[in-house]
mmCIF file of C-alpha atoms (C1' of nucleotides) in Angstrom:
data_model
loop_
_atom_site.group_PDB
_atom_site.id
_atom_site.type_symbol
_atom_site.label_atom_id
_atom_site.label_comp_id
_atom_site.label_asym_id
_atom_site.label_seq_id
_atom_site.Cartn_x
_atom_site.Cartn_y
_atom_site.Cartn_z
ATOM 1 C CA MET C 1 0.000 0.000 0.000
ATOM 2 C CA THR C 2 2.495 2.574 1.078
ATOM 3 C CA ASP C 3 5.109 0.813 -0.988
ATOM 4 C CA ILE C 4 4.733 3.518 -3.572
ATOM 5 C CA LEU C 5 6.070 5.856 -0.963
ATOM 6 C CA ARG C 6 8.505 3.589 0.760
ATOM 7 C CA HIS C 7 10.930 3.241 -2.086
ATOM 8 C CA ARG C 8 10.988 6.941 -2.856
ATOM 9 C CA PRO C 9 14.187 8.357 -1.409
ATOM 10 C CA GLY C 10 12.719 11.783 -0.874
ATOM 11 C CA TYR C 11 9.720 10.469 0.945
ATOM 12 C CA ALA C 12 11.715 7.989 2.988
ATOM 13 C CA LEU C 13 14.119 10.720 3.970
ATOM 14 C CA ARG C 14 11.397 13.097 4.975
ATOM 15 C CA ARG C 15 9.536 10.512 6.902
ATOM 16 C CA ALA C 16 12.554 9.078 8.660
ATOM 17 C CA ALA C 17 13.614 12.572 9.641
ATOM 18 C CA ASN C 18 10.187 13.317 10.995
ATOM 19 C CA ALA C 19 9.921 10.134 12.984
ATOM 20 C CA MET C 20 13.387 10.771 14.310
ATOM 21 C CA MET C 21 12.663 14.363 15.221
ATOM 22 C CA ALA C 22 9.466 13.504 16.978
ATOM 23 C CA GLU C 23 11.159 10.861 19.037
ATOM 24 C CA LEU C 24 14.105 13.034 19.917
ATOM 25 C CA ALA C 25 11.834 15.930 20.758
ATOM 26 C CA ARG C 26 9.937 13.650 23.065
ATOM 27 C CA ARG C 27 13.070 12.498 24.825
ATOM 28 C CA LEU C 28 14.502 15.974 25.169
ATOM 29 C CA GLY C 29 11.131 17.104 26.391
ATOM 30 C CA THR C 30 11.756 15.117 29.547
ATOM 31 C CA ILE C 31 14.451 17.612 30.481
ATOM 32 C CA ASP C 32 12.433 20.502 29.157
ATOM 33 C CA LEU C 33 14.486 21.231 26.084
ATOM 34 C CA ARG C 34 13.562 21.621 22.472
ATOM 35 C CA ILE C 35 15.805 20.190 19.827
ATOM 36 C CA ALA C 36 17.073 23.545 18.679
ATOM 37 C CA GLU C 37 17.772 24.544 22.258
ATOM 38 C CA ALA C 38 19.697 21.377 22.969
ATOM 39 C CA SER C 39 21.739 21.987 19.834
ATOM 40 C CA VAL C 40 22.803 25.341 21.149
ATOM 41 C CA LEU C 41 23.746 23.973 24.541
ATOM 42 C CA LEU C 42 25.814 21.246 22.966
ATOM 43 C CA LEU C 43 27.484 23.699 20.657
ATOM 44 C CA ILE C 44 28.548 26.400 23.068
ATOM 45 C CA ASP C 45 29.804 24.094 25.759
ATOM 46 C CA GLY C 46 33.318 24.963 26.684
ATOM 47 C CA ARG C 47 33.235 28.250 24.861
ATOM 48 C CA THR C 48 33.003 31.732 26.237
ATOM 49 C CA ASP C 49 33.156 33.664 23.007
ATOM 50 C CA ALA C 50 30.309 32.316 20.914
ATOM 51 C CA THR C 51 28.061 35.082 19.692
ATOM 52 C CA ALA C 52 24.437 34.632 18.740
ATOM 53 C CA SER C 53 25.282 35.372 15.146
ATOM 54 C CA GLU C 54 28.018 32.806 15.055
ATOM 55 C CA ILE C 55 25.840 30.124 16.599
ATOM 56 C CA GLY C 56 23.228 30.912 14.048
ATOM 57 C CA ARG C 57 25.680 30.590 11.228
ATOM 58 C CA ILE C 58 26.906 27.232 12.394
ATOM 59 C CA LEU C 59 23.493 25.781 13.075
ATOM 60 C CA ASP C 60 21.918 27.556 10.131
ATOM 61 C CA ILE C 61 19.421 29.391 12.257
ATOM 62 C CA GLN C 62 18.493 32.878 11.138
ATOM 63 C CA ARG C 63 19.694 35.700 13.320
ATOM 64 C CA ALA C 64 16.110 36.682 13.924
ATOM 65 C CA ASN C 65 15.157 33.232 15.071
ATOM 66 C CA MET C 66 18.011 33.009 17.493
ATOM 67 C CA VAL C 67 16.544 35.752 19.624
ATOM 68 C CA PRO C 68 13.517 34.018 21.117
ATOM 69 C CA LEU C 69 15.500 30.799 21.351
ATOM 70 C CA LEU C 70 18.213 32.404 23.428
ATOM 71 C CA ASN C 71 15.636 34.297 25.433
ATOM 72 C CA ARG C 72 14.060 31.042 26.491
ATOM 73 C CA LEU C 73 17.404 29.570 27.429
ATOM 74 C CA GLU C 74 18.250 32.655 29.381
ATOM 75 C CA GLU C 75 14.947 32.730 31.214
ATOM 76 C CA ALA C 76 15.510 29.120 32.106
ATOM 77 C CA GLY C 77 18.811 30.135 33.606
ATOM 78 C CA LEU C 78 20.807 27.914 31.278
ATOM 79 C CA ILE C 79 22.775 30.538 29.446
ATOM 80 C CA GLU C 80 24.099 33.962 30.148
ATOM 81 C CA ARG C 81 24.779 36.801 27.751
ATOM 82 C CA ARG C 82 27.957 38.662 28.339
ATOM 83 C CA PRO C 83 28.861 41.757 26.346
ATOM 84 C CA ILE C 84 31.962 41.390 24.216
ATOM 85 C CA ASP C 85 31.824 44.900 22.898
ATOM 86 C CA GLY C 86 29.040 47.356 22.438
ATOM 87 C CA LYS C 87 27.592 45.348 19.607
ATOM 88 C CA SER C 88 28.242 41.687 20.255
ATOM 89 C CA GLN C 89 27.651 39.492 23.222
ATOM 90 C CA ALA C 90 29.008 36.108 24.107
ATOM 91 C CA VAL C 91 26.569 33.350 24.884
ATOM 92 C CA LEU C 92 27.847 31.029 27.535
ATOM 93 C CA LEU C 93 26.558 28.288 29.731
ATOM 94 C CA THR C 94 25.686 28.888 33.348
ATOM 95 C CA GLY C 95 26.251 26.191 35.912
ATOM 96 C CA ALA C 96 22.718 24.994 35.405
ATOM 97 C CA GLY C 97 23.301 25.156 31.687
ATOM 98 C CA ARG C 98 26.292 22.916 31.916
ATOM 99 C CA ALA C 99 24.361 20.414 33.943
ATOM 100 C CA ARG C 100 21.524 20.490 31.451
ATOM 101 C CA ARG C 101 23.911 20.142 28.578
ATOM 102 C CA HIS C 102 25.215 17.025 30.210
ATOM 103 C CA GLU C 103 21.763 15.524 30.353
ATOM 104 C CA ALA C 104 21.062 16.549 26.796
ATOM 105 C CA ASP C 105 24.273 14.976 25.657
ATOM 106 C CA ALA C 106 23.421 11.701 27.355
ATOM 107 C CA ILE C 107 19.981 11.716 25.794
ATOM 108 C CA THR C 108 21.084 12.487 22.273
ATOM 109 C CA THR C 109 23.949 10.031 22.407
ATOM 110 C CA ALA C 110 21.708 7.257 23.636
ATOM 111 C CA PHE C 111 19.168 8.238 21.061
ATOM 112 C CA GLU C 112 21.620 8.009 18.226
ATOM 113 C CA GLU C 113 22.762 4.638 19.356
ATOM 114 C CA ASP C 114 19.172 3.450 19.349
ATOM 115 C CA LEU C 115 18.791 4.929 15.918
ATOM 116 C CA MET C 116 21.742 3.140 14.445
ATOM 117 C CA ALA C 117 20.786 -0.080 16.165
ATOM 118 C CA ARG C 118 17.631 -0.202 14.120
ATOM 119 C CA ILE C 119 19.543 -0.281 10.888
ATOM 120 C CA ALA C 120 20.838 -3.539 9.543
ATOM 121 C CA PRO C 121 24.598 -3.743 10.004
ATOM 122 C CA GLY C 122 25.174 -3.855 6.285
ATOM 123 C CA HIS C 123 23.543 -0.513 5.773
ATOM 124 C CA ARG C 124 24.548 1.170 8.974
ATOM 125 C CA ASP C 125 27.873 2.653 8.057
ATOM 126 C CA HIS C 126 26.579 4.100 4.831
ATOM 127 C CA LEU C 127 23.866 6.252 6.309
ATOM 128 C CA VAL C 128 25.815 9.210 7.611
ATOM 129 C CA PRO C 129 28.101 9.498 4.567
ATOM 130 C CA ALA C 130 25.096 9.327 2.289
ATOM 131 C CA LEU C 131 23.270 11.972 4.277
ATOM 132 C CA ASP C 132 26.295 14.192 4.379
ATOM 133 C CA ALA C 133 26.465 14.031 0.616
ATOM 134 C CA LEU C 134 22.951 15.396 0.482
ATOM 135 C CA TRP C 135 23.016 18.344 2.740
ATOM 136 C CA GLY C 136 25.745 20.710 1.820
ATOM 137 C CA GLU C 137 25.494 21.067 -1.867
ATOM 138 C CA ALA C 138 22.612 23.383 -2.468
ATOM 139 C CA PRO C 139 22.370 22.554 -6.152
ATOM 140 C CA GLN C 140 22.658 26.062 -7.532
ATOM 141 C CA HIS C 141 19.577 28.092 -6.961
ATOM 142 C CA GLU C 142 20.479 29.846 -10.146
ATOM 143 C CA ASP C 143 19.494 33.320 -9.060
ATOM 144 C CA HIS C 144 16.989 33.542 -6.255
ATOM 145 C CA SER C 145 15.448 36.275 -8.400
ATOM 146 C CA HIS C 146 16.593 38.856 -5.968
ATOM 147 C CA GLY C 147 19.120 40.541 -8.080
ATOM 148 C CA ASP C 148 21.193 42.154 -5.416
ATOM 149 C CA HIS C 149 21.644 40.561 -1.985
ATOM 150 C CA SER C 150 24.165 43.179 -1.038
ATOM 151 C CA HIS C 151 24.712 42.325 2.560
ATOM 152 C CA GLU C 152 23.188 39.526 4.620
ATOM 153 C CA ASP C 153 24.790 36.246 3.784
ATOM 154 C CA ASN C 154 22.976 34.469 1.015
ATOM 155 C CA SER C 155 22.951 31.131 2.749
ATOM 156 C CA HIS C 156 20.563 28.361 1.956
ATOM 157 C CA GLU C 157 17.650 26.713 3.592
ATOM 158 C CA ASP C 158 18.708 24.244 6.219
ATOM 159 C CA ASN C 159 18.534 24.799 9.902
ATOM 160 C CA SER C 160 19.743 23.454 13.142
ATOM 161 C CA HIS C 161 19.313 20.829 15.767
ATOM 162 C CA ALA C 162 21.405 18.312 17.456
ATOM 163 C CA GLY C 163 20.146 14.801 17.544
ATOM 164 C CA MET L 1 33.923 23.447 12.772
ATOM 165 C CA THR L 2 30.663 21.817 12.011
ATOM 166 C CA ASP L 3 32.324 18.446 12.151
ATOM 167 C CA ILE L 4 30.861 17.973 15.574
ATOM 168 C CA LEU L 5 27.502 18.033 13.878
ATOM 169 C CA ARG L 6 28.343 16.305 10.661
ATOM 170 C CA HIS L 7 29.035 12.914 12.111
ATOM 171 C CA ARG L 8 25.944 12.880 14.254
ATOM 172 C CA PRO L 9 23.373 10.702 12.542
ATOM 173 C CA GLY L 10 20.428 12.581 13.982
ATOM 174 C CA TYR L 11 21.734 15.926 12.948
ATOM 175 C CA ALA L 12 22.820 14.742 9.524
ATOM 176 C CA LEU L 13 19.420 13.210 8.987
ATOM 177 C CA ARG L 14 17.589 16.311 10.034
ATOM 178 C CA ARG L 15 19.742 18.545 7.992
ATOM 179 C CA ALA L 16 19.712 16.408 4.879
ATOM 180 C CA ALA L 17 15.949 16.173 5.109
ATOM 181 C CA ASN L 18 15.657 19.912 5.421
ATOM 182 C CA ALA L 19 17.934 20.671 2.541
ATOM 183 C CA MET L 20 16.059 18.131 0.498
ATOM 184 C CA MET L 21 12.667 19.479 1.455
ATOM 185 C CA ALA L 22 13.635 23.028 0.710
ATOM 186 C CA GLU L 23 14.910 22.098 -2.697
ATOM 187 C CA LEU L 24 11.899 19.992 -3.542
ATOM 188 C CA ALA L 25 9.557 22.666 -2.303
ATOM 189 C CA ARG L 26 11.321 25.115 -4.538
ATOM 190 C CA ARG L 27 10.965 22.891 -7.571
ATOM 191 C CA LEU L 28 7.338 22.080 -6.905
ATOM 192 C CA GLY L 29 6.739 25.731 -6.326
ATOM 193 C CA THR L 30 7.317 26.295 -10.011
ATOM 194 C CA ILE L 31 4.059 24.498 -10.695
ATOM 195 C CA ASP L 32 2.414 26.061 -7.682
ATOM 196 C CA LEU L 33 2.287 22.991 -5.494
ATOM 197 C CA ARG L 34 3.415 22.333 -1.978
ATOM 198 C CA ILE L 35 5.024 19.066 -1.116
ATOM 199 C CA ALA L 36 2.042 17.779 0.804
ATOM 200 C CA GLU L 37 -0.249 18.734 -2.037
ATOM 201 C CA ALA L 38 1.874 16.988 -4.618
ATOM 202 C CA SER L 39 1.844 13.892 -2.427
ATOM 203 C CA VAL L 40 -1.906 13.835 -2.503
ATOM 204 C CA LEU L 41 -2.064 14.271 -6.254
ATOM 205 C CA LEU L 42 0.402 11.453 -6.766
ATOM 206 C CA LEU L 43 -1.473 9.250 -4.384
ATOM 207 C CA ILE L 44 -5.015 9.567 -5.653
ATOM 208 C CA ASP L 45 -4.169 9.343 -9.312
ATOM 209 C CA GLY L 46 -6.224 6.645 -10.965
ATOM 210 C CA ARG L 47 -8.542 6.289 -8.014
ATOM 211 C CA THR L 48 -12.090 7.445 -7.627
ATOM 212 C CA ASP L 49 -12.790 6.153 -4.153
ATOM 213 C CA ALA L 50 -10.093 7.668 -1.997
ATOM 214 C CA THR L 51 -11.585 9.481 0.969
ATOM 215 C CA ALA L 52 -9.901 12.304 2.808
ATOM 216 C CA SER L 53 -9.565 10.106 5.846
ATOM 217 C CA GLU L 54 -7.926 7.327 3.899
ATOM 218 C CA ILE L 55 -5.462 9.670 2.246
ATOM 219 C CA GLY L 56 -4.613 11.028 5.628
ATOM 220 C CA ARG L 57 -4.014 7.583 7.020
ATOM 221 C CA ILE L 58 -1.695 6.627 4.196
ATOM 222 C CA LEU L 59 0.283 9.847 4.213
ATOM 223 C CA ASP L 60 0.096 10.223 7.962
ATOM 224 C CA ILE L 61 -1.645 13.534 7.815
ATOM 225 C CA GLN L 62 -4.174 14.240 10.521
ATOM 226 C CA ARG L 63 -7.753 14.371 9.423
ATOM 227 C CA ALA L 64 -7.921 17.950 10.563
ATOM 228 C CA ASN L 65 -4.942 18.957 8.507
ATOM 229 C CA MET L 66 -6.335 17.393 5.380
ATOM 230 C CA VAL L 67 -9.124 19.929 5.255
ATOM 231 C CA PRO L 68 -7.250 23.098 4.328
ATOM 232 C CA LEU L 69 -4.974 21.064 2.112
ATOM 233 C CA LEU L 70 -7.859 19.670 0.098
ATOM 234 C CA ASN L 71 -9.555 23.040 0.072
ATOM 235 C CA ARG L 72 -6.580 24.570 -1.629
ATOM 236 C CA LEU L 73 -6.430 21.796 -4.172
ATOM 237 C CA GLU L 74 -10.118 22.169 -4.833
ATOM 238 C CA GLU L 75 -9.943 25.920 -5.223
ATOM 239 C CA ALA L 76 -7.116 25.401 -7.663
ATOM 240 C CA GLY L 77 -9.423 23.155 -9.629
ATOM 241 C CA LEU L 78 -7.145 20.164 -9.273
ATOM 242 C CA ILE L 79 -9.401 17.894 -7.312
ATOM 243 C CA GLU L 80 -13.089 17.333 -6.948
ATOM 244 C CA ARG L 81 -15.005 16.024 -3.965
ATOM 245 C CA ARG L 82 -17.744 13.595 -4.780
ATOM 246 C CA PRO L 83 -20.091 12.285 -2.103
ATOM 247 C CA ILE L 84 -19.910 8.564 -1.517
ATOM 248 C CA ASP L 85 -22.594 8.537 1.121
ATOM 249 C CA GLY L 86 -23.880 11.130 3.482
ATOM 250 C CA LYS L 87 -20.713 11.007 5.504
ATOM 251 C CA SER L 88 -17.823 10.273 3.186
ATOM 252 C CA GLN L 89 -16.682 11.835 -0.002
ATOM 253 C CA ALA L 90 -14.290 10.615 -2.632
ATOM 254 C CA VAL L 91 -11.415 12.829 -3.601
ATOM 255 C CA LEU L 92 -10.556 12.548 -7.252
ATOM 256 C CA LEU L 93 -8.461 14.348 -9.802
ATOM 257 C CA THR L 94 -9.992 16.726 -12.292
ATOM 258 C CA GLY L 95 -8.553 17.003 -15.772
ATOM 259 C CA ALA L 96 -6.376 19.856 -14.622
ATOM 260 C CA GLY L 97 -5.427 17.807 -11.608
ATOM 261 C CA ARG L 98 -4.270 14.939 -13.769
ATOM 262 C CA ALA L 99 -2.166 17.278 -15.842
ATOM 263 C CA ARG L 100 -0.671 18.811 -12.735
ATOM 264 C CA ARG L 101 0.010 15.419 -11.284
ATOM 265 C CA HIS L 102 1.946 14.607 -14.386
ATOM 266 C CA GLU L 103 4.155 17.625 -13.949
ATOM 267 C CA ALA L 104 4.602 16.881 -10.279
ATOM 268 C CA ASP L 105 5.587 13.354 -11.070
ATOM 269 C CA ALA L 106 8.202 14.504 -13.542
ATOM 270 C CA ILE L 107 9.589 16.963 -11.047
ATOM 271 C CA THR L 108 9.800 14.579 -8.125
ATOM 272 C CA THR L 109 11.268 11.820 -10.232
ATOM 273 C CA ALA L 110 13.935 14.079 -11.665
ATOM 274 C CA PHE L 111 14.565 15.417 -8.208
ATOM 275 C CA GLU L 112 15.121 12.000 -6.742
ATOM 276 C CA GLU L 113 17.518 11.126 -9.486
ATOM 277 C CA ASP L 114 19.491 14.260 -8.741
ATOM 278 C CA LEU L 115 19.409 13.349 -5.106
ATOM 279 C CA MET L 116 20.812 9.897 -5.608
ATOM 280 C CA ALA L 117 23.372 11.174 -8.051
ATOM 281 C CA ARG L 118 24.958 13.207 -5.304
ATOM 282 C CA ILE L 119 25.670 10.130 -3.240
ATOM 283 C CA ALA L 120 28.769 8.106 -3.886
ATOM 284 C CA PRO L 121 27.865 4.855 -5.637
ATOM 285 C CA GLY L 122 29.107 2.808 -2.753
ATOM 286 C CA HIS L 123 26.632 4.391 -0.377
ATOM 287 C CA ARG L 124 23.768 4.961 -2.735
ATOM 288 C CA ASP L 125 21.908 1.696 -2.474
ATOM 289 C CA HIS L 126 22.040 1.664 1.272
ATOM 290 C CA LEU L 127 20.241 4.920 1.853
ATOM 291 C CA VAL L 128 16.641 3.958 1.306
ATOM 292 C CA PRO L 129 16.859 0.672 3.201
ATOM 293 C CA ALA L 130 18.531 2.441 6.086
ATOM 294 C CA LEU L 131 15.905 5.163 6.123
ATOM 295 C CA ASP L 132 13.101 2.667 5.916
ATOM 296 C CA ALA L 133 14.495 0.963 8.964
ATOM 297 C CA LEU L 134 14.164 4.217 10.842
ATOM 298 C CA TRP L 135 10.688 5.330 10.110
ATOM 299 C CA GLY L 136 8.212 2.610 10.789
ATOM 300 C CA GLU L 137 9.227 1.381 14.160
ATOM 301 C CA ALA L 138 8.065 4.001 16.569
ATOM 302 C CA PRO L 139 10.151 2.643 19.404
ATOM 303 C CA GLN L 140 7.356 2.072 21.848
ATOM 304 C CA HIS L 141 6.124 5.269 23.326
ATOM 305 C CA GLU L 142 5.403 3.143 26.311
ATOM 306 C CA ASP L 143 1.994 4.511 26.984
ATOM 307 C CA HIS L 144 1.230 7.914 25.558
ATOM 308 C CA SER L 145 -0.423 8.444 28.910
ATOM 309 C CA HIS L 146 -3.810 8.185 27.331
ATOM 310 C CA GLY L 147 -4.811 4.945 28.808
ATOM 311 C CA ASP L 148 -7.398 3.957 26.313
ATOM 312 C CA HIS L 149 -7.043 4.961 22.662
ATOM 313 C CA SER L 150 -10.203 3.092 21.863
ATOM 314 C CA HIS L 151 -10.814 4.430 18.413
ATOM 315 C CA GLU L 152 -8.672 6.601 16.206
ATOM 316 C CA ASP L 153 -5.598 4.759 15.146
ATOM 317 C CA ASN L 154 -2.786 5.316 17.539
ATOM 318 C CA SER L 155 -0.324 6.086 14.813
ATOM 319 C CA HIS L 156 2.875 7.943 15.377
ATOM 320 C CA GLU L 157 4.293 11.222 14.427
ATOM 321 C CA ASP L 158 5.384 11.280 10.845
ATOM 322 C CA ASN L 159 3.622 12.940 8.043
ATOM 323 C CA SER L 160 3.401 12.991 4.320
ATOM 324 C CA HIS L 161 4.977 14.209 1.160
ATOM 325 C CA ALA L 162 6.212 12.705 -1.949
ATOM 326 C CA GLY L 163 9.644 13.765 -2.882
ATOM 327 C "C1'" DG F 1 -36.514 0.391 14.645
ATOM 328 C "C1'" DC F 2 -33.410 2.029 18.001
ATOM 329 C "C1'" DC F 3 -29.311 3.008 20.372
ATOM 330 C "C1'" DA F 4 -24.318 2.985 21.125
ATOM 331 C "C1'" DG F 5 -20.095 3.349 19.220
ATOM 332 C "C1'" DA F 6 -17.255 4.320 15.508
ATOM 333 C "C1'" DT F 7 -16.192 7.198 11.501
ATOM 334 C "C1'" DC F 8 -16.170 11.447 8.699
ATOM 335 C "C1'" DG F 9 -15.498 16.064 7.759
ATOM 336 C "C1'" DT F 10 -14.879 20.279 9.940
ATOM 337 C "C1'" DT F 11 -13.543 24.415 12.992
ATOM 338 C "C1'" DA F 12 -10.371 26.378 15.957
ATOM 339 C "C1'" DT F 13 -6.252 26.719 18.515
ATOM 340 C "C1'" DT F 14 -1.558 25.785 19.573
ATOM 341 C "C1'" DG F 15 3.201 24.608 18.762
ATOM 342 C "C1'" DA F 16 7.857 24.244 16.497
ATOM 343 C "C1'" DC F 17 10.582 25.885 13.151
ATOM 344 C "C1'" DA F 18 11.791 28.819 9.423
ATOM 345 C "C1'" DA F 19 11.983 33.131 6.224
ATOM 346 C "C1'" DT F 20 11.600 38.033 5.351
ATOM 347 C "C1'" DA F 21 11.765 42.906 5.999
ATOM 348 C "C1'" DG F 22 13.128 46.577 8.502
ATOM 349 C "C1'" DC F 23 15.543 49.190 12.292
ATOM 350 C "C1'" DA F 24 18.993 51.194 15.604
ATOM 351 C "C1'" DT F 25 23.393 50.599 17.247
ATOM 352 C "C1'" DT F 26 28.040 49.557 16.850
ATOM 353 C "C1'" DC F 27 32.204 48.244 14.556
ATOM 354 C "C1'" DC F 28 35.623 48.586 11.038
ATOM 355 C "C1'" DT F 29 38.148 50.523 7.344
ATOM 356 C "C1'" DG F 30 39.611 53.858 4.059
ATOM 357 C "C1'" DC B 1 35.069 61.053 9.832
ATOM 358 C "C1'" DA B 2 32.069 58.707 6.498
ATOM 359 C "C1'" DG B 3 30.250 54.547 4.557
ATOM 360 C "C1'" DG B 4 29.672 49.850 4.600
ATOM 361 C "C1'" DA B 5 29.254 45.841 7.276
ATOM 362 C "C1'" DA B 6 27.855 43.342 11.238
ATOM 363 C "C1'" DT B 7 24.995 42.598 15.459
ATOM 364 C "C1'" DG B 8 20.924 42.144 17.896
ATOM 365 C "C1'" DC B 9 16.225 42.865 17.755
ATOM 366 C "C1'" DT B 10 10.965 43.483 16.496
ATOM 367 C "C1'" DA B 11 7.338 41.992 13.898
ATOM 368 C "C1'" DT B 12 5.046 39.341 10.596
ATOM 369 C "C1'" DT B 13 4.224 35.458 7.751
ATOM 370 C "C1'" DG B 14 4.334 30.655 6.211
ATOM 371 C "C1'" DT B 15 4.584 25.585 6.463
ATOM 372 C "C1'" DC B 16 3.622 21.589 8.663
ATOM 373 C "C1'" DA B 17 1.926 19.180 12.576
ATOM 374 C "C1'" DA B 18 -0.958 18.008 16.957
ATOM 375 C "C1'" DT B 19 -5.022 18.396 19.857
ATOM 376 C "C1'" DA B 20 -9.652 19.123 21.274
ATOM 377 C "C1'" DA B 21 -14.174 19.443 20.275
ATOM 378 C "C1'" DC B 22 -18.497 19.392 17.387
ATOM 379 C "C1'" DG B 23 -22.363 17.842 14.356
ATOM 380 C "C1'" DA B 24 -23.629 14.462 11.324
ATOM 381 C "C1'" DT B 25 -23.715 9.959 9.567
ATOM 382 C "C1'" DC B 26 -22.919 5.130 9.289
ATOM 383 C "C1'" DT B 27 -22.938 0.444 11.476
ATOM 384 C "C1'" DG B 28 -23.792 -3.432 14.478
ATOM 385 C "C1'" DG B 29 -26.341 -5.444 18.155
ATOM 386 C "C1'" DC B 30 -30.533 -5.788 20.193
#
DNA sequence: GCCAGATCGTTATTGACAATAGCATTCCTG
DNA sequence: CAGGAATGCTATTGTCAATAACGATCTGGC
């Protein structure tokens, strides 16, 4: 019945990603973190100079979308914003943030192990390389029909998340 | 830099899926279709008895979310709703819908070929099997804390889309 | 024939994530 | 110092998904 869908790489990819995301979101929910939030915690651990813009660039989260995300983390007492200069501010983990990061790390690591365990050994090692081949190469959006894009990096469409 | 992310299966999966989705959405956008809409067109082609509920079950789209989706398709003149009985209605393609489905099919097929072409031959054949292993088995949500789930299938979290 | 339970389509609301446009401030460089 | 770039932010919109609730209809058991 759904075989028409099952062998379609695009559909399988979408669906697997969704199932994965839902499950990971559920698990991270137990420590009151969203996926994107956990990604940030994992990323800035050990750093004291990561700016919001930089985090956004790495995780492919728009500058604008970083704001409410960081606000939530700050309100939860997990991160702290410390001015670097008048314009930038470093985002760094608080004590509570480090503890939470630890939990998040345990959850995502365990999750990924569960994930890989579901895949037959013969296929297992090929998954990540295959996926990596798919993500980076935005296959030439020709023009975007903008014409200028003077400032603002003209990045692509992806996003963030740990997992 | 992003190597910390790149080797994480969950992150790679999420990111690959997003890049893929964005690209497919862009291509389908040229014929004024969203991914979910194209999925429906591809699914109901050749059928005259597919109900909204059934489509939703197959594509894992909630009944409630089928409504606006089908409304858009109907307003675009691509589908037609025909009463089966007082309660159910068949969703079937109009002439324009069949034509559009054809275009959508060409686009998604070409897209998937491009997708696979990006993957090194050695990995290529393992992707779909690996992904399929990930999606179906919702790894026991223990309980869902509902207690009963008498009616309504207790499906999981995925969704739809061709691609 | 009637009633209970299931199913169908629908409305409405909420959530997560993303994209865009625009703005004030600050930094950097010539 | 001036102009361009970067930073952080507000506000809005869009896509997809989940939930709750409702009226209506179908179905099976009696």
